[in-house]
Coordinates of C-alpha atoms in Angstrom, one line a residue:
M849 CA 127.6 69.5 92.7
D850 CA 124.8 70.4 90.4
Y851 CA 125.5 73.6 88.1
E852 CA 122.8 76.0 86.2
L853 CA 123.5 78.7 83.6
T854 CA 120.7 81.1 82.9
I855 CA 120.6 82.5 79.6
D856 CA 118.6 85.7 78.8
I857 CA 118.3 86.8 75.0
D858 CA 116.8 90.1 73.8
E859 CA 113.4 89.7 72.2
T860 CA 114.5 91.3 68.9
S861 CA 117.1 89.0 68.8
L862 CA 115.3 85.7 69.6
R863 CA 112.6 86.7 67.1
D864 CA 115.7 86.9 64.3
L865 CA 117.6 83.9 65.6
T866 CA 114.7 81.5 65.2
K867 CA 113.8 82.9 62.0
N868 CA 117.1 82.1 60.6
F869 CA 117.1 78.8 62.3
Y870 CA 120.3 79.7 64.4
K871 CA 121.5 76.9 67.1
L872 CA 123.0 77.4 70.5
Y873 CA 126.2 75.5 71.1
V874 CA 127.7 74.6 74.3
F875 CA 131.2 73.4 74.9
K876 CA 133.0 72.4 78.2
G877 CA 136.8 72.8 79.5
S878 CA 139.2 70.9 81.1
I879 CA 143.0 71.0 82.3
V880 CA 145.1 68.4 80.7
D881 CA 148.4 67.0 80.3
N882 CA 147.9 66.2 76.7
S883 CA 148.3 69.3 74.2
K884 CA 147.1 67.6 71.2
G885 CA 143.0 67.4 72.1
E886 CA 140.2 69.2 70.8
P887 CA 136.9 70.4 72.4
L888 CA 133.8 68.4 71.0
V889 CA 130.1 69.8 70.9
W890 CA 128.7 69.1 74.0
Q891 CA 125.3 70.2 73.9
C892 CA 123.1 71.9 70.7
Y893 CA 120.1 73.6 71.2
D894 CA 117.8 74.2 67.9
K895 CA 115.4 77.5 67.8
K896 CA 112.4 75.2 69.3
E897 CA 114.7 74.4 72.4
Y898 CA 116.0 77.7 73.5
G899 CA 113.7 80.9 74.4
Q900 CA 114.0 84.4 75.8
T901 CA 115.3 82.7 79.1
S902 CA 116.6 79.7 78.9
K903 CA 118.5 77.2 81.2
I904 CA 121.4 75.0 81.0
S905 CA 122.2 72.4 84.0
W906 CA 124.2 69.5 84.5
S907 CA 126.0 67.5 87.2
E908 CA 129.5 66.1 87.7
K909 CA 128.9 62.7 86.2
Y910 CA 131.3 61.6 83.8
S911 CA 132.4 58.5 81.9
A912 CA 135.6 58.0 80.0
F913 CA 135.7 56.9 76.5
I914 CA 138.3 55.4 74.0
S915 CA 137.6 55.1 70.3
T916 CA 139.9 54.2 67.1
Q917 CA 138.5 57.3 65.3
E918 CA 141.0 60.0 64.8
I919 CA 140.4 63.6 65.8
A920 CA 139.6 65.7 63.2
D921 CA 137.6 68.7 62.5
E922 CA 133.8 67.6 62.6
V923 CA 134.4 64.0 62.9
T924 CA 131.6 62.6 65.5
F925 CA 132.5 60.1 68.0
S926 CA 130.0 57.9 67.3
S927 CA 131.8 54.6 67.8
I928 CA 133.0 54.7 71.4
T929 CA 133.5 52.4 74.5
T930 CA 132.7 53.8 77.5
K931 CA 133.1 53.3 81.4
E932 CA 131.5 55.2 84.1
I933 CA 134.1 56.9 86.4
Y934 CA 134.4 59.4 88.9
L935 CA 137.4 61.9 90.1
D936 CA 140.2 60.2 91.8
Q937 CA 140.0 57.2 89.5
K938 CA 141.9 55.6 86.9
V939 CA 140.6 53.3 83.9
S940 CA 143.0 51.2 81.8
V941 CA 142.8 49.6 78.1
D942 CA 143.4 46.1 78.1
P943 CA 144.8 44.2 75.1
K944 CA 141.4 43.2 73.7
G945 CA 140.3 47.1 73.4
N946 CA 138.2 46.6 76.5
L947 CA 138.1 49.4 79.5
L948 CA 138.6 47.6 82.5
P949 CA 136.6 48.4 85.9
P950 CA 138.1 51.9 87.3
S951 CA 141.0 51.5 89.9
D952 CA 142.0 54.1 92.6
G953 CA 143.8 57.0 90.8
Q954 CA 145.4 60.3 91.3
K955 CA 143.0 62.4 93.5
G956 CA 141.0 65.2 92.0
C957 CA 141.7 63.7 88.5
I958 CA 140.5 61.3 85.7
E959 CA 143.4 59.1 84.6
I960 CA 143.1 57.1 81.1
N961 CA 145.6 54.4 80.7
N962 CA 146.6 52.7 77.5
G963 CA 147.7 49.2 78.6
T964 CA 148.3 47.9 75.0
S965 CA 151.8 47.6 73.3
D966 CA 150.5 48.0 69.8
T967 CA 147.3 50.0 69.5
N968 CA 146.8 53.6 69.6
Y969 CA 143.3 55.3 70.6
T970 CA 141.4 58.4 71.1
C971 CA 140.4 58.9 74.6
G972 CA 138.1 61.5 76.4
I973 CA 135.5 62.1 79.2
C974 CA 131.6 62.2 78.7
Q975 CA 129.4 64.5 80.8
Q976 CA 125.8 63.9 81.2
D977 CA 123.6 66.7 79.2
R978 CA 120.1 67.7 79.8
N979 CA 118.3 64.6 78.8
N980 CA 120.8 62.5 81.1
N981 CA 122.9 61.3 78.4
M982 CA 126.4 60.7 78.7
V983 CA 128.1 63.0 75.7
P984 CA 131.7 63.3 74.6
M985 CA 133.0 66.5 75.5
C986 CA 136.7 66.5 75.0
A987 CA 139.1 63.8 72.7
F988 CA 142.9 63.4 73.3
P989 CA 145.3 61.0 71.6
L990 CA 145.9 57.9 73.7
L991 CA 149.2 56.5 72.3
R992 CA 150.0 52.8 73.3
G993 CA 151.5 52.5 76.6
T994 CA 150.9 56.1 77.5
Q995 CA 148.3 57.9 79.8
D996 CA 146.4 60.9 79.9
T997 CA 145.5 62.8 82.9
I998 CA 142.3 65.0 82.7
I999 CA 140.7 67.4 85.3
P1000 CA 137.2 68.3 83.5
I1001 CA 136.2 71.9 84.9
E1002 CA 133.3 74.3 85.1
K1003 CA 134.3 76.3 81.9
L1004 CA 131.6 76.8 79.1
A1005 CA 131.9 78.0 75.9
L1006 CA 128.8 79.2 73.9
Y1007 CA 127.8 80.9 70.5
F1008 CA 125.3 80.8 68.0
A1009 CA 125.4 79.3 64.6
T1010 CA 123.6 78.1 61.4
E1011 CA 125.5 75.2 61.0
T1012 CA 124.7 71.6 61.9
V1013 CA 127.1 69.7 64.1
N1014 CA 126.3 66.9 66.1
T1015 CA 126.9 66.5 69.6
G1016 CA 130.1 64.6 70.3
S1017 CA 131.9 66.1 67.3
V1018 CA 135.4 67.7 67.1
K1019 CA 134.9 71.6 66.5
E1020 CA 138.4 73.2 66.1
Y1021 CA 137.2 76.7 65.4
A1022 CA 134.1 78.7 66.6
T1023 CA 131.6 79.7 64.2
G1024 CA 129.7 82.4 65.9
K1025 CA 130.7 85.3 68.2
G1026 CA 130.7 83.7 71.7
I1027 CA 131.5 84.1 75.3
I1028 CA 133.8 81.8 78.1
I1029 CA 131.8 81.4 81.3
D1030 CA 133.5 80.4 84.3
L1031 CA 131.4 78.4 87.0
T1032 CA 134.5 77.5 89.3
G1033 CA 133.6 77.6 92.9
L1034 CA 129.9 78.5 91.8
N1035 CA 126.9 76.7 91.1
Q1036 CA 124.7 79.1 89.0
R1037 CA 125.3 81.9 86.6
K1038 CA 123.7 84.5 84.6
V1039 CA 124.4 85.9 80.9
Y1040 CA 122.8 87.9 78.5
Y1041 CA 122.7 88.0 74.7
E1042 CA 121.7 90.7 72.1
L1043 CA 122.7 90.4 68.3
G1044 CA 125.3 93.0 67.3
D1045 CA 126.4 93.6 70.7
G1046 CA 127.0 89.8 71.6
W1047 CA 127.2 88.2 75.1
K1048 CA 127.9 89.5 78.7
T1049 CA 127.7 88.2 82.1
T1050 CA 125.0 89.6 84.2
D1051 CA 125.7 88.5 87.6
S1052 CA 128.3 89.4 90.2
G1053 CA 130.7 86.7 89.1
V1054 CA 134.1 86.9 87.1
P1055 CA 133.0 88.5 83.8
G1056 CA 133.0 86.5 80.8
I1057 CA 135.5 86.3 78.1
P1058 CA 134.0 87.4 74.7
F1059 CA 135.7 85.5 71.5
E1060 CA 135.0 86.2 67.7
P1061 CA 134.1 83.9 64.8
G1062 CA 137.6 81.7 64.0
A1063 CA 138.7 81.6 67.6
D1064 CA 140.5 78.4 68.4
L1065 CA 138.4 76.8 70.6
S1066 CA 141.0 74.5 72.2
S1067 CA 142.8 77.2 73.5
L1068 CA 140.0 79.0 75.0
L1069 CA 138.7 75.8 76.8
F1070 CA 141.8 73.6 77.7
T1071 CA 144.5 74.6 80.1
V1072 CA 147.7 72.2 79.3
K1073 CA 150.2 71.9 82.0
S1074 CA 152.4 68.9 83.0
T1075 CA 151.3 65.7 84.6
A1076 CA 153.0 67.0 87.9
E1077 CA 151.6 70.3 87.7
I1078 CA 148.1 69.0 87.0
V1079 CA 148.5 66.7 90.5
K1080 CA 149.6 69.9 92.7
L1081 CA 146.7 71.4 91.2
A1082 CA 144.2 68.8 91.6
Q1083 CA 145.6 69.2 95.6
E1084 CA 145.2 72.7 95.2
R1085 CA 141.5 72.3 94.2
I1086 CA 140.6 69.5 96.7
A1087 CA 142.0 72.1 99.8
R1088 CA 139.7 74.8 98.6
K1089 CA 136.7 72.5 97.8
I1090 CA 136.2 73.4 94.0

């Protein structure tokens, strides 16, 4: 399925945001069985890339990644090994640190298995961005002999900030006033932003959830469940066609 989020910005706010070099940061959510993960900057728009009306669009196209880099705030996952993957598939790490071709996995999930007995990795999912690049959007520890189960979901976090953080970088805490938008079961949503008042949804969908600077992004974007609960939830999502 293809998705699209329309962002409308108050004219005066747009002028002030661009004048002061604010960037728009975008993050995506997941349902996971590993509580030690962190979200990564998925998309970033500088002042020339957003306007009074902007659209963020994406498709359900994924790749799994592993890295020997450790998870720490603002670390950019630039040295990664990737493999294209779909829901319902599992990918495994071989003893040489390669990702094997995907095999059948748990329905509705992406599974990343560390088949080594002596090497810990970081793993996660990349999702296609507006330029058709696969960009890491989440990162989790993948200890030797373990497996992470992930359901990527259509939940976005948005905020404006002046700092420069690369896409694919860990971001533990928000640095701007933002909003969580849920597109589960939908393919289009609309949101409005005005300096001072902040963000609000302007469609008939579930109202967005506002958050303040300093908010813990992982708690906003990740739903942590046991593997058994994730399997059950995946079956329910398939039955509901979401």
